[in-house]
Amino acid sequence: MEVLIWLGAAVSLGGLVGLVWCILTVWKARRAGQSDTELRATIQRVMPLNTGALFLSVLGLMMVVVGIMLG
């Protein structure tokens, strides 16, 4: 089950990287002084990726917990 723990940690880390990327993308758009319409478009483009990254992070953490409980 040690493999499941490390695999889950890697998946969770991938989700965390995705979340940081989403945060930085929206932050850069805000600092660039985009208009309200452009900022909304950026947020709408990033939102599905943000949700996917959050899901990936949660899935990885669940894999770690299952690996610990079974190991």
mmCIF file of N, CA, C and O in Angstrom:
data_model
loop_
_atom_site.group_PDB
_atom_site.id
_atom_site.type_symbol
_atom_site.label_atom_id
_atom_site.label_comp_id
_atom_site.label_asym_id
_atom_site.label_seq_id
_atom_site.Cartn_x
_atom_site.Cartn_y
_atom_site.Cartn_z
ATOM 1 N N MET A 1 0.812 -1.201 0.000
ATOM 2 C CA MET A 1 0.000 0.000 0.000
ATOM 3 C C MET A 1 0.860 1.272 0.000
ATOM 4 O O MET A 1 0.331 2.357 -0.157
ATOM 5 N N GLU A 2 2.147 1.088 0.177
ATOM 6 C CA GLU A 2 3.037 2.242 0.153
ATOM 7 C C GLU A 2 3.012 2.934 -1.213
ATOM 8 O O GLU A 2 3.102 4.160 -1.308
ATOM 9 N N VAL A 3 2.835 2.131 -2.274
ATOM 10 C CA VAL A 3 2.750 2.701 -3.618
ATOM 11 C C VAL A 3 1.519 3.595 -3.732
ATOM 12 O O VAL A 3 1.574 4.673 -4.324
ATOM 13 N N LEU A 4 0.408 3.173 -3.163
ATOM 14 C CA LEU A 4 -0.822 3.964 -3.201
ATOM 15 C C LEU A 4 -0.639 5.287 -2.466
ATOM 16 O O LEU A 4 -1.137 6.327 -2.921
ATOM 17 N N ILE A 5 0.078 5.271 -1.375
ATOM 18 C CA ILE A 5 0.330 6.499 -0.609
ATOM 19 C C ILE A 5 1.158 7.474 -1.436
ATOM 20 O O ILE A 5 0.825 8.661 -1.553
ATOM 21 N N TRP A 6 2.246 6.989 -2.038
ATOM 22 C CA TRP A 6 3.102 7.878 -2.834
ATOM 23 C C TRP A 6 2.412 8.346 -4.109
ATOM 24 O O TRP A 6 2.581 9.490 -4.528
ATOM 25 N N LEU A 7 1.638 7.466 -4.719
ATOM 26 C CA LEU A 7 0.882 7.849 -5.911
ATOM 27 C C LEU A 7 -0.157 8.913 -5.562
ATOM 28 O O LEU A 7 -0.337 9.888 -6.294
ATOM 29 N N GLY A 8 -0.826 8.733 -4.440
ATOM 30 C CA GLY A 8 -1.804 9.719 -3.983
ATOM 31 C C GLY A 8 -1.163 11.060 -3.663
ATOM 32 O O GLY A 8 -1.723 12.122 -3.958
ATOM 33 N N ALA A 9 0.027 11.009 -3.077
ATOM 34 C CA ALA A 9 0.740 12.256 -2.787
ATOM 35 C C ALA A 9 1.114 12.976 -4.086
ATOM 36 O O ALA A 9 1.017 14.208 -4.171
ATOM 37 N N ALA A 10 1.519 12.233 -5.089
ATOM 38 C CA ALA A 10 1.872 12.837 -6.374
ATOM 39 C C ALA A 10 0.648 13.439 -7.056
ATOM 40 O O ALA A 10 0.713 14.543 -7.608
ATOM 41 N N VAL A 11 -0.477 12.733 -7.006
ATOM 42 C CA VAL A 11 -1.719 13.247 -7.598
ATOM 43 C C VAL A 11 -2.166 14.503 -6.865
ATOM 44 O O VAL A 11 -2.569 15.499 -7.478
ATOM 45 N N SER A 12 -2.084 14.471 -5.556
ATOM 46 C CA SER A 12 -2.458 15.634 -4.755
ATOM 47 C C SER A 12 -1.544 16.822 -5.034
ATOM 48 O O SER A 12 -1.999 17.967 -5.111
ATOM 49 N N LEU A 13 -0.263 16.564 -5.203
ATOM 50 C CA LEU A 13 0.680 17.631 -5.524
ATOM 51 C C LEU A 13 0.378 18.226 -6.901
ATOM 52 O O LEU A 13 0.463 19.442 -7.089
ATOM 53 N N GLY A 14 -0.001 17.389 -7.849
ATOM 54 C CA GLY A 14 -0.404 17.877 -9.167
ATOM 55 C C GLY A 14 -1.624 18.788 -9.077
ATOM 56 O O GLY A 14 -1.691 19.825 -9.750
ATOM 57 N N GLY A 15 -2.583 18.412 -8.250
ATOM 58 C CA GLY A 15 -3.750 19.262 -8.041
ATOM 59 C C GLY A 15 -3.378 20.579 -7.384
ATOM 60 O O GLY A 15 -3.913 21.643 -7.739
ATOM 61 N N LEU A 16 -2.451 20.533 -6.459
ATOM 62 C CA LEU A 16 -2.009 21.759 -5.787
ATOM 63 C C LEU A 16 -1.306 22.698 -6.766
ATOM 64 O O LEU A 16 -1.526 23.912 -6.739
ATOM 65 N N VAL A 17 -0.500 22.136 -7.651
ATOM 66 C CA VAL A 17 0.159 22.948 -8.676
ATOM 67 C C VAL A 17 -0.885 23.605 -9.580
ATOM 68 O O VAL A 17 -0.772 24.780 -9.944
ATOM 69 N N GLY A 18 -1.923 22.858 -9.922
ATOM 70 C CA GLY A 18 -3.005 23.414 -10.733
ATOM 71 C C GLY A 18 -3.726 24.551 -10.027
ATOM 72 O O GLY A 18 -4.058 25.573 -10.649
ATOM 73 N N LEU A 19 -3.958 24.407 -8.740
ATOM 74 C CA LEU A 19 -4.613 25.469 -7.973
ATOM 75 C C LEU A 19 -3.752 26.723 -7.916
ATOM 76 O O LEU A 19 -4.255 27.837 -8.077
ATOM 77 N N VAL A 20 -2.460 26.550 -7.714
ATOM 78 C CA VAL A 20 -1.555 27.704 -7.673
ATOM 79 C C VAL A 20 -1.527 28.394 -9.036
ATOM 80 O O VAL A 20 -1.534 29.624 -9.127
ATOM 81 N N TRP A 21 -1.527 27.615 -10.117
ATOM 82 C CA TRP A 21 -1.546 28.195 -11.453
ATOM 83 C C TRP A 21 -2.807 29.023 -11.667
ATOM 84 O O TRP A 21 -2.742 30.129 -12.233
ATOM 85 N N CYS A 22 -3.952 28.507 -11.229
ATOM 86 C CA CYS A 22 -5.211 29.250 -11.368
ATOM 87 C C CYS A 22 -5.169 30.557 -10.582
ATOM 88 O O CYS A 22 -5.594 31.612 -11.083
ATOM 89 N N ILE A 23 -4.657 30.507 -9.381
ATOM 90 C CA ILE A 23 -4.562 31.707 -8.551
ATOM 91 C C ILE A 23 -3.666 32.739 -9.220
ATOM 92 O O ILE A 23 -4.012 33.923 -9.316
ATOM 93 N N LEU A 24 -2.506 32.303 -9.710
ATOM 94 C CA LEU A 24 -1.572 33.232 -10.343
ATOM 95 C C LEU A 24 -2.141 33.823 -11.636
ATOM 96 O O LEU A 24 -1.919 34.999 -11.933
ATOM 97 N N THR A 25 -2.876 33.025 -12.391
ATOM 98 C CA THR A 25 -3.456 33.506 -13.634
ATOM 99 C C THR A 25 -4.468 34.623 -13.379
ATOM 100 O O THR A 25 -4.431 35.671 -14.033
ATOM 101 N N VAL A 26 -5.346 34.423 -12.414
ATOM 102 C CA VAL A 26 -6.340 35.453 -12.106
ATOM 103 C C VAL A 26 -5.669 36.660 -11.457
ATOM 104 O O VAL A 26 -6.028 37.812 -11.745
ATOM 105 N N TRP A 27 -4.679 36.431 -10.636
ATOM 106 C CA TRP A 27 -3.979 37.532 -9.985
ATOM 107 C C TRP A 27 -3.281 38.422 -11.017
ATOM 108 O O TRP A 27 -3.342 39.650 -10.955
ATOM 109 N N LYS A 28 -2.620 37.784 -12.010
ATOM 110 C CA LYS A 28 -1.965 38.547 -13.065
ATOM 111 C C LYS A 28 -2.980 39.325 -13.891
ATOM 112 O O LYS A 28 -2.716 40.454 -14.309
ATOM 113 N N ALA A 29 -4.139 38.736 -14.141
ATOM 114 C CA ALA A 29 -5.175 39.424 -14.907
ATOM 115 C C ALA A 29 -5.689 40.645 -14.141
ATOM 116 O O ALA A 29 -5.947 41.695 -14.740
ATOM 117 N N ARG A 30 -5.822 40.522 -12.841
ATOM 118 C CA ARG A 30 -6.271 41.664 -12.040
ATOM 119 C C ARG A 30 -5.230 42.766 -12.016
ATOM 120 O O ARG A 30 -5.561 43.947 -12.104
ATOM 121 N N ARG A 31 -3.963 42.391 -11.891
ATOM 122 C CA ARG A 31 -2.898 43.389 -11.827
ATOM 123 C C ARG A 31 -2.647 44.040 -13.181
ATOM 124 O O ARG A 31 -2.108 45.142 -13.247
ATOM 125 N N ALA A 32 -3.036 43.373 -14.275
ATOM 126 C CA ALA A 32 -2.834 43.925 -15.612
ATOM 127 C C ALA A 32 -3.838 45.033 -15.914
ATOM 128 O O ALA A 32 -3.713 45.706 -16.931
ATOM 129 N N GLY A 33 -4.812 45.200 -15.058
ATOM 130 C CA GLY A 33 -5.797 46.262 -15.247
ATOM 131 C C GLY A 33 -6.784 45.965 -16.358
ATOM 132 O O GLY A 33 -7.203 46.880 -17.063
ATOM 133 N N GLN A 34 -7.135 44.703 -16.510
ATOM 134 C CA GLN A 34 -8.111 44.345 -17.531
ATOM 135 C C GLN A 34 -9.464 44.970 -17.210
ATOM 136 O O GLN A 34 -9.785 45.233 -16.046
ATOM 137 N N SER A 35 -10.244 45.151 -18.252
ATOM 138 C CA SER A 35 -11.594 45.659 -18.031
ATOM 139 C C SER A 35 -12.421 44.576 -17.347
ATOM 140 O O SER A 35 -12.021 43.410 -17.268
ATOM 141 N N ASP A 36 -13.575 44.983 -16.878
ATOM 142 C CA ASP A 36 -14.439 44.050 -16.155
ATOM 143 C C ASP A 36 -14.835 42.861 -17.035
ATOM 144 O O ASP A 36 -14.846 41.719 -16.585
ATOM 145 N N THR A 37 -15.120 43.129 -18.286
ATOM 146 C CA THR A 37 -15.517 42.061 -19.213
ATOM 147 C C THR A 37 -14.360 41.095 -19.461
ATOM 148 O O THR A 37 -14.560 39.871 -19.456
ATOM 149 N N GLU A 38 -13.164 41.626 -19.655
ATOM 150 C CA GLU A 38 -12.001 40.762 -19.885
ATOM 151 C C GLU A 38 -11.666 39.942 -18.644
ATOM 152 O O GLU A 38 -11.300 38.773 -18.748
ATOM 153 N N LEU A 39 -11.788 40.565 -17.465
ATOM 154 C CA LEU A 39 -11.507 39.845 -16.228
ATOM 155 C C LEU A 39 -12.512 38.721 -16.004
ATOM 156 O O LEU A 39 -12.140 37.618 -15.608
ATOM 157 N N ARG A 40 -13.769 39.000 -16.304
ATOM 158 C CA ARG A 40 -14.793 37.942 -16.191
ATOM 159 C C ARG A 40 -14.503 36.793 -17.147
ATOM 160 O O ARG A 40 -14.666 35.625 -16.800
ATOM 161 N N ALA A 41 -14.066 37.116 -18.359
ATOM 162 C CA ALA A 41 -13.740 36.072 -19.337
ATOM 163 C C ALA A 41 -12.556 35.227 -18.852
ATOM 164 O O ALA A 41 -12.555 34.002 -19.008
ATOM 165 N N THR A 42 -11.575 35.882 -18.249
ATOM 166 C CA THR A 42 -10.420 35.145 -17.715
ATOM 167 C C THR A 42 -10.850 34.215 -16.590
ATOM 168 O O THR A 42 -10.445 33.050 -16.546
ATOM 169 N N ILE A 43 -11.682 34.726 -15.709
ATOM 170 C CA ILE A 43 -12.152 33.905 -14.592
ATOM 171 C C ILE A 43 -13.001 32.746 -15.091
ATOM 172 O O ILE A 43 -12.875 31.613 -14.604
ATOM 173 N N GLN A 44 -13.855 33.000 -16.085
ATOM 174 C CA GLN A 44 -14.677 31.916 -16.635
ATOM 175 C C GLN A 44 -13.825 30.859 -17.328
ATOM 176 O O GLN A 44 -14.167 29.682 -17.330
ATOM 177 N N ARG A 45 -12.698 31.270 -17.909
ATOM 178 C CA ARG A 45 -11.795 30.309 -18.557
ATOM 179 C C ARG A 45 -11.048 29.481 -17.523
ATOM 180 O O ARG A 45 -10.778 28.291 -17.728
ATOM 181 N N VAL A 46 -10.714 30.086 -16.386
ATOM 182 C CA VAL A 46 -9.905 29.417 -15.370
ATOM 183 C C VAL A 46 -10.765 28.551 -14.437
ATOM 184 O O VAL A 46 -10.279 27.561 -13.887
ATOM 185 N N MET A 47 -12.030 28.898 -14.281
ATOM 186 C CA MET A 47 -12.891 28.213 -13.301
ATOM 187 C C MET A 47 -12.979 26.695 -13.499
ATOM 188 O O MET A 47 -12.831 25.946 -12.524
ATOM 189 N N PRO A 48 -13.184 26.166 -14.714
ATOM 190 C CA PRO A 48 -13.215 24.696 -14.847
ATOM 191 C C PRO A 48 -11.883 24.049 -14.484
ATOM 192 O O PRO A 48 -11.854 22.957 -13.906
ATOM 193 N N LEU A 49 -10.771 24.714 -14.827
ATOM 194 C CA LEU A 49 -9.462 24.169 -14.467
ATOM 195 C C LEU A 49 -9.262 24.191 -12.956
ATOM 196 O O LEU A 49 -8.660 23.269 -12.385
ATOM 197 N N ASN A 50 -9.767 25.234 -12.313
ATOM 198 C CA ASN A 50 -9.688 25.338 -10.859
ATOM 199 C C ASN A 50 -10.471 24.195 -10.204
ATOM 200 O O ASN A 50 -9.987 23.552 -9.271
ATOM 201 N N THR A 51 -11.663 23.956 -10.703
ATOM 202 C CA THR A 51 -12.486 22.874 -10.152
ATOM 203 C C THR A 51 -11.823 21.514 -10.376
ATOM 204 O O THR A 51 -11.812 20.661 -9.488
ATOM 205 N N GLY A 52 -11.259 21.314 -11.561
ATOM 206 C CA GLY A 52 -10.564 20.056 -11.850
ATOM 207 C C GLY A 52 -9.343 19.860 -10.974
ATOM 208 O O GLY A 52 -9.077 18.754 -10.504
ATOM 209 N N ALA A 53 -8.600 20.929 -10.753
ATOM 210 C CA ALA A 53 -7.414 20.836 -9.890
ATOM 211 C C ALA A 53 -7.813 20.533 -8.450
ATOM 212 O O ALA A 53 -7.151 19.751 -7.768
ATOM 213 N N LEU A 54 -8.888 21.142 -7.995
ATOM 214 C CA LEU A 54 -9.380 20.866 -6.638
ATOM 215 C C LEU A 54 -9.813 19.409 -6.515
ATOM 216 O O LEU A 54 -9.510 18.731 -5.523
ATOM 217 N N PHE A 55 -10.509 18.905 -7.531
ATOM 218 C CA PHE A 55 -10.928 17.505 -7.529
ATOM 219 C C PHE A 55 -9.719 16.576 -7.520
ATOM 220 O O PHE A 55 -9.701 15.569 -6.806
ATOM 221 N N LEU A 56 -8.709 16.913 -8.309
ATOM 222 C CA LEU A 56 -7.502 16.091 -8.363
ATOM 223 C C LEU A 56 -6.801 16.064 -7.009
ATOM 224 O O LEU A 56 -6.345 15.011 -6.557
ATOM 225 N N SER A 57 -6.750 17.203 -6.348
ATOM 226 C CA SER A 57 -6.119 17.277 -5.039
ATOM 227 C C SER A 57 -6.877 16.438 -4.014
ATOM 228 O O SER A 57 -6.279 15.701 -3.230
ATOM 229 N N VAL A 58 -8.187 16.532 -4.037
ATOM 230 C CA VAL A 58 -9.005 15.744 -3.102
ATOM 231 C C VAL A 58 -8.861 14.253 -3.395
ATOM 232 O O VAL A 58 -8.758 13.437 -2.470
ATOM 233 N N LEU A 59 -8.851 13.903 -4.666
ATOM 234 C CA LEU A 59 -8.695 12.495 -5.038
ATOM 235 C C LEU A 59 -7.356 11.945 -4.536
ATOM 236 O O LEU A 59 -7.286 10.837 -4.007
ATOM 237 N N GLY A 60 -6.303 12.733 -4.680
ATOM 238 C CA GLY A 60 -4.995 12.304 -4.189
ATOM 239 C C GLY A 60 -4.975 12.123 -2.682
ATOM 240 O O GLY A 60 -4.401 11.160 -2.166
ATOM 241 N N LEU A 61 -5.614 13.049 -1.974
ATOM 242 C CA LEU A 61 -5.665 12.919 -0.512
ATOM 243 C C LEU A 61 -6.476 11.692 -0.091
ATOM 244 O O LEU A 61 -6.123 11.021 0.886
ATOM 245 N N MET A 62 -7.534 11.388 -0.837
ATOM 246 C CA MET A 62 -8.305 10.177 -0.530
ATOM 247 C C MET A 62 -7.472 8.924 -0.768
ATOM 248 O O MET A 62 -7.546 7.967 -0.002
ATOM 249 N N MET A 63 -6.647 8.950 -1.809
ATOM 250 C CA MET A 63 -5.770 7.809 -2.073
ATOM 251 C C MET A 63 -4.767 7.624 -0.940
ATOM 252 O O MET A 63 -4.491 6.486 -0.526
ATOM 253 N N VAL A 64 -4.238 8.716 -0.416
ATOM 254 C CA VAL A 64 -3.299 8.634 0.697
ATOM 255 C C VAL A 64 -3.987 8.042 1.924
ATOM 256 O O VAL A 64 -3.436 7.144 2.584
ATOM 257 N N VAL A 65 -5.183 8.509 2.226
ATOM 258 C CA VAL A 65 -5.903 8.010 3.398
ATOM 259 C C VAL A 65 -6.228 6.519 3.255
ATOM 260 O O VAL A 65 -6.035 5.735 4.190
ATOM 261 N N VAL A 66 -6.668 6.114 2.062
ATOM 262 C CA VAL A 66 -6.973 4.699 1.838
ATOM 263 C C VAL A 66 -5.693 3.865 1.952
ATOM 264 O O VAL A 66 -5.705 2.777 2.551
ATOM 265 N N GLY A 67 -4.597 4.369 1.412
ATOM 266 C CA GLY A 67 -3.324 3.642 1.519
ATOM 267 C C GLY A 67 -2.873 3.488 2.961
ATOM 268 O O GLY A 67 -2.353 2.451 3.351
ATOM 269 N N ILE A 68 -3.090 4.524 3.772
ATOM 270 C CA ILE A 68 -2.711 4.435 5.190
ATOM 271 C C ILE A 68 -3.617 3.455 5.926
ATOM 272 O O ILE A 68 -3.146 2.652 6.747
ATOM 273 N N MET A 69 -4.904 3.499 5.638
ATOM 274 C CA MET A 69 -5.848 2.617 6.353
ATOM 275 C C MET A 69 -5.632 1.154 5.967
ATOM 276 O O MET A 69 -5.799 0.276 6.815
ATOM 277 N N LEU A 70 -5.288 0.891 4.723
ATOM 278 C CA LEU A 70 -5.085 -0.496 4.278
ATOM 279 C C LEU A 70 -3.680 -1.004 4.607
ATOM 280 O O LEU A 70 -3.442 -2.208 4.616
ATOM 281 N N GLY A 71 -2.772 -0.072 4.832
ATOM 282 C CA GLY A 71 -1.383 -0.476 5.085
ATOM 283 C C GLY A 71 -1.176 -0.718 6.503
ATOM 284 O O GLY A 71 -0.761 -1.512 7.178
#
